[in-house]
């Protein structure tokens, strides 16, 4: 079988994701939230109120995807909109009291998983985050290079 | 807006994933393969022939998910089965000539993106892989702890 999972950096990321998905989906089972939904709630909890465009930038998601999440959250009355004092054409999103209750129910389970995960790390958490950040920066640069190549070909 | 993306290690992973998905989906556009499919083809290319159970283990996926990928690949005649000499009840999967052609078409684009990505890394690639591996090991340990807790509650 050789050394599966040692193929490349990106294969490592792929496998890591699969494992984290198993951990987090099991962790959140019964809380009514998926891991990707939890990320949206936690962003609003930690950094809200935010305009949808800032949410999209912070999560690395297209705006349309953020709006899909927000529509589902509004239907559950988990988010509300307020006027954006810095931009009259935009609005700010924040969690409602019901949204906070849903978030806190999920975050009790989530934090237990995070404690297990960080407790099991044999490398300092700051070092791991530094590496993830470097990879994320490189991905942004690579996206820029790809776009530039395409523009070159299209000229 | 504070410092979006600095919420937690897992939020970092989430955002990294979003960015890598953009990069790799753009990279593979027009090759007829999605990034997750590319991962399956590359495993078979690098490590095949493999039984489906080994593929599942290497990718951190449930066996059923691997079988879904393989069904789609068989319909395109991209994979074939051969007898597993080590286990008569199992079989080995490998890429056919047509599957190899599809893989090589995608891998030309993929490798260009990987070169951009690795070229833009400000941290040695081995360091990043070490951090990813540590996080992956911790995820496996955390899954074990979660399962043990559940078994305890169920007793």
Short mmCIF file of N, CA, C and O in Angstrom, two decimals, chain B residues 8-70:
data_model
loop_
_atom_site.label_atom_id
_atom_site.label_comp_id
_atom_site.label_asym_id
_atom_site.label_seq_id
_atom_site.Cartn_x
_atom_site.Cartn_y
_atom_site.Cartn_z
N UNK B 8 -10.49 30.99 15.95
CA UNK B 8 -9.98 29.73 16.49
C UNK B 8 -9.26 28.97 15.40
O UNK B 8 -9.40 29.24 14.21
N UNK B 9 -8.49 28.01 15.86
CA UNK B 9 -7.78 27.10 14.97
C UNK B 9 -8.73 26.50 13.93
O UNK B 9 -8.40 26.45 12.74
N UNK B 10 -9.90 26.07 14.38
CA UNK B 10 -10.82 25.40 13.45
C UNK B 10 -11.45 26.37 12.47
O UNK B 10 -11.76 26.01 11.34
N UNK B 11 -11.60 27.62 12.91
CA UNK B 11 -12.09 28.63 11.97
C UNK B 11 -11.03 28.87 10.89
O UNK B 11 -11.35 29.01 9.71
N UNK B 12 -9.76 28.88 11.30
CA UNK B 12 -8.65 29.01 10.33
C UNK B 12 -8.72 27.89 9.29
O UNK B 12 -8.53 28.14 8.10
N UNK B 13 -8.95 26.67 9.76
CA UNK B 13 -9.02 25.53 8.84
C UNK B 13 -10.18 25.72 7.87
O UNK B 13 -10.06 25.48 6.67
N UNK B 14 -11.30 26.20 8.41
CA UNK B 14 -12.49 26.42 7.59
C UNK B 14 -12.20 27.42 6.46
O UNK B 14 -12.51 27.17 5.30
N UNK B 15 -11.58 28.53 6.82
CA UNK B 15 -11.30 29.58 5.83
C UNK B 15 -10.26 29.08 4.81
O UNK B 15 -10.41 29.29 3.60
N UNK B 16 -9.24 28.39 5.30
CA UNK B 16 -8.23 27.81 4.39
C UNK B 16 -8.89 26.92 3.35
O UNK B 16 -8.60 27.00 2.15
N UNK B 17 -9.82 26.07 3.82
CA UNK B 17 -10.56 25.20 2.92
C UNK B 17 -11.32 25.93 1.85
O UNK B 17 -11.39 25.49 0.72
N UNK B 18 -11.96 27.01 2.26
CA UNK B 18 -12.74 27.79 1.30
C UNK B 18 -11.81 28.33 0.22
O UNK B 18 -12.11 28.24 -0.97
N UNK B 19 -10.66 28.87 0.63
CA UNK B 19 -9.73 29.43 -0.34
C UNK B 19 -9.14 28.35 -1.25
O UNK B 19 -9.02 28.55 -2.45
N UNK B 20 -8.77 27.21 -0.66
CA UNK B 20 -8.22 26.13 -1.49
C UNK B 20 -9.28 25.63 -2.47
O UNK B 20 -8.97 25.30 -3.61
N UNK B 21 -10.54 25.59 -2.02
CA UNK B 21 -11.60 25.13 -2.92
C UNK B 21 -11.72 26.07 -4.12
O UNK B 21 -11.85 25.61 -5.26
N UNK B 22 -11.65 27.38 -3.87
CA UNK B 22 -11.71 28.35 -4.97
C UNK B 22 -10.54 28.10 -5.93
O UNK B 22 -10.73 27.96 -7.15
N UNK B 23 -9.33 28.01 -5.37
CA UNK B 23 -8.14 27.80 -6.20
C UNK B 23 -8.26 26.54 -7.03
O UNK B 23 -8.02 26.55 -8.25
N UNK B 24 -8.64 25.44 -6.39
CA UNK B 24 -8.60 24.15 -7.08
C UNK B 24 -9.78 23.97 -8.04
O UNK B 24 -9.63 23.36 -9.10
N UNK B 25 -10.92 24.54 -7.67
CA UNK B 25 -12.06 24.46 -8.58
C UNK B 25 -11.77 25.27 -9.84
O UNK B 25 -12.01 24.81 -10.96
N UNK B 26 -11.20 26.48 -9.65
CA UNK B 26 -10.81 27.29 -10.82
C UNK B 26 -9.75 26.57 -11.65
O UNK B 26 -9.79 26.56 -12.87
N UNK B 27 -8.78 25.97 -10.95
CA UNK B 27 -7.69 25.26 -11.61
C UNK B 27 -8.21 24.14 -12.50
O UNK B 27 -7.75 23.95 -13.62
N UNK B 28 -9.17 23.38 -11.96
CA UNK B 28 -9.65 22.20 -12.68
C UNK B 28 -10.81 22.50 -13.63
O UNK B 28 -11.25 21.60 -14.35
N UNK B 29 -11.28 23.75 -13.63
CA UNK B 29 -12.40 24.10 -14.51
C UNK B 29 -12.05 23.70 -15.94
O UNK B 29 -10.97 24.02 -16.44
N UNK B 30 -12.93 22.98 -16.60
CA UNK B 30 -12.68 22.58 -17.97
C UNK B 30 -11.98 21.24 -18.11
O UNK B 30 -11.84 20.72 -19.21
N UNK B 31 -11.52 20.66 -16.98
CA UNK B 31 -10.88 19.34 -17.07
C UNK B 31 -11.90 18.23 -16.81
O UNK B 31 -11.57 17.06 -16.92
N UNK B 32 -13.12 18.60 -16.40
CA UNK B 32 -14.14 17.59 -16.13
C UNK B 32 -13.99 16.91 -14.79
O UNK B 32 -14.61 15.89 -14.52
N UNK B 33 -13.13 17.46 -13.91
CA UNK B 33 -12.91 16.84 -12.59
C UNK B 33 -13.02 17.88 -11.49
O UNK B 33 -12.52 18.99 -11.64
N UNK B 34 -13.67 17.51 -10.39
CA UNK B 34 -13.70 18.38 -9.21
C UNK B 34 -12.49 18.05 -8.33
O UNK B 34 -11.93 16.95 -8.44
N UNK B 35 -12.11 18.96 -7.42
CA UNK B 35 -10.96 18.69 -6.55
C UNK B 35 -11.08 17.39 -5.76
O UNK B 35 -10.11 16.65 -5.63
N UNK B 36 -12.28 17.09 -5.23
CA UNK B 36 -12.43 15.85 -4.46
C UNK B 36 -12.25 14.62 -5.35
O UNK B 36 -11.65 13.63 -4.94
N UNK B 37 -12.73 14.71 -6.60
CA UNK B 37 -12.55 13.60 -7.53
C UNK B 37 -11.06 13.44 -7.87
O UNK B 37 -10.56 12.31 -7.94
N UNK B 38 -10.40 14.58 -8.04
CA UNK B 38 -8.96 14.54 -8.35
C UNK B 38 -8.21 13.79 -7.26
O UNK B 38 -7.27 13.03 -7.55
N UNK B 39 -8.60 14.00 -6.01
CA UNK B 39 -7.94 13.32 -4.89
C UNK B 39 -8.06 11.80 -5.03
O UNK B 39 -7.10 11.06 -4.79
N UNK B 40 -9.23 11.33 -5.45
CA UNK B 40 -9.44 9.88 -5.61
C UNK B 40 -8.57 9.34 -6.75
O UNK B 40 -7.88 8.32 -6.60
N UNK B 41 -8.58 10.04 -7.89
CA UNK B 41 -7.75 9.61 -9.02
C UNK B 41 -6.26 9.61 -8.64
O UNK B 41 -5.53 8.70 -8.99
N UNK B 42 -5.84 10.66 -7.91
CA UNK B 42 -4.40 10.75 -7.60
C UNK B 42 -3.98 9.66 -6.63
O UNK B 42 -2.87 9.14 -6.73
N UNK B 43 -4.88 9.28 -5.73
CA UNK B 43 -4.54 8.16 -4.83
C UNK B 43 -4.34 6.89 -5.63
O UNK B 43 -3.35 6.17 -5.43
N UNK B 44 -5.24 6.61 -6.57
CA UNK B 44 -5.11 5.40 -7.39
C UNK B 44 -3.88 5.47 -8.28
O UNK B 44 -3.19 4.47 -8.49
N UNK B 45 -3.58 6.66 -8.80
CA UNK B 45 -2.41 6.82 -9.66
C UNK B 45 -1.12 6.55 -8.88
O UNK B 45 -0.23 5.85 -9.34
N UNK B 46 -1.05 7.13 -7.66
CA UNK B 46 0.19 7.04 -6.89
C UNK B 46 0.33 5.71 -6.15
O UNK B 46 1.43 5.22 -5.96
N UNK B 47 -0.80 5.16 -5.67
CA UNK B 47 -0.72 4.03 -4.75
C UNK B 47 -1.43 2.78 -5.25
O UNK B 47 -1.36 1.74 -4.61
N UNK B 48 -2.20 2.91 -6.35
CA UNK B 48 -2.99 1.78 -6.82
C UNK B 48 -2.13 0.69 -7.42
O UNK B 48 -0.95 0.93 -7.70
N UNK B 49 -2.69 -0.51 -7.63
CA UNK B 49 -4.08 -0.89 -7.32
C UNK B 49 -4.31 -1.03 -5.81
O UNK B 49 -3.40 -1.47 -5.10
N UNK B 50 -5.50 -0.68 -5.37
CA UNK B 50 -5.86 -0.71 -3.96
C UNK B 50 -7.26 -1.31 -3.78
O UNK B 50 -8.14 -1.06 -4.61
N UNK B 51 -7.47 -2.03 -2.67
CA UNK B 51 -8.85 -2.41 -2.34
C UNK B 51 -9.60 -1.18 -1.83
O UNK B 51 -8.98 -0.28 -1.23
N UNK B 52 -10.92 -1.11 -2.05
CA UNK B 52 -11.70 0.05 -1.60
C UNK B 52 -11.53 0.37 -0.11
O UNK B 52 -11.50 1.55 0.25
N UNK B 53 -11.37 -0.64 0.71
CA UNK B 53 -11.19 -0.38 2.16
C UNK B 53 -9.91 0.40 2.43
O UNK B 53 -9.89 1.29 3.28
N UNK B 54 -8.84 0.07 1.71
CA UNK B 54 -7.58 0.82 1.88
C UNK B 54 -7.73 2.25 1.37
O UNK B 54 -7.15 3.19 1.93
N UNK B 55 -8.52 2.41 0.29
CA UNK B 55 -8.75 3.76 -0.23
C UNK B 55 -9.48 4.59 0.83
O UNK B 55 -9.14 5.75 1.08
N UNK B 56 -10.50 3.98 1.45
CA UNK B 56 -11.28 4.68 2.48
C UNK B 56 -10.37 5.11 3.63
O UNK B 56 -10.43 6.26 4.11
N UNK B 57 -9.50 4.21 4.07
CA UNK B 57 -8.59 4.52 5.18
C UNK B 57 -7.63 5.65 4.80
O UNK B 57 -7.43 6.60 5.56
N UNK B 58 -7.08 5.56 3.58
CA UNK B 58 -6.09 6.56 3.14
C UNK B 58 -6.72 7.95 3.01
O UNK B 58 -6.06 8.96 3.23
N UNK B 59 -8.01 7.99 2.65
CA UNK B 59 -8.66 9.28 2.41
C UNK B 59 -9.45 9.78 3.61
O UNK B 59 -10.00 10.88 3.57
N UNK B 60 -9.55 8.97 4.66
CA UNK B 60 -10.34 9.37 5.82
C UNK B 60 -11.82 9.45 5.50
O UNK B 60 -12.56 10.25 6.08
N UNK B 61 -12.28 8.60 4.57
CA UNK B 61 -13.67 8.61 4.11
C UNK B 61 -14.37 7.32 4.52
O UNK B 61 -13.74 6.27 4.59
N UNK B 62 -15.70 7.39 4.69
CA UNK B 62 -16.44 6.13 4.87
C UNK B 62 -16.35 5.30 3.59
O UNK B 62 -16.27 5.87 2.49
N UNK B 63 -16.36 3.98 3.75
CA UNK B 63 -16.29 3.08 2.59
C UNK B 63 -17.40 3.37 1.59
O UNK B 63 -17.19 3.36 0.38
N UNK B 64 -18.61 3.66 2.09
CA UNK B 64 -19.75 3.93 1.20
C UNK B 64 -19.46 5.11 0.27
O UNK B 64 -19.86 5.09 -0.89
N UNK B 65 -18.78 6.12 0.79
CA UNK B 65 -18.45 7.29 -0.03
C UNK B 65 -17.47 6.90 -1.14
O UNK B 65 -17.62 7.30 -2.30
N UNK B 66 -16.47 6.10 -0.76
CA UNK B 66 -15.50 5.62 -1.76
C UNK B 66 -16.22 4.82 -2.85
O UNK B 66 -15.96 5.00 -4.05
N UNK B 67 -17.16 3.97 -2.44
CA UNK B 67 -17.89 3.16 -3.42
C UNK B 67 -18.73 4.04 -4.36
O UNK B 67 -18.88 3.72 -5.53
N UNK B 68 -19.25 5.16 -3.83
CA UNK B 68 -19.98 6.10 -4.69
C UNK B 68 -19.06 6.69 -5.77
O UNK B 68 -19.43 6.76 -6.95
N UNK B 69 -17.87 7.12 -5.35
CA UNK B 69 -16.90 7.63 -6.33
C UNK B 69 -16.58 6.55 -7.37
O UNK B 69 -16.53 6.82 -8.56
N UNK B 70 -16.31 5.33 -6.89
CA UNK B 70 -15.89 4.26 -7.80
C UNK B 70 -16.99 3.89 -8.79
O UNK B 70 -16.70 3.59 -9.95
#
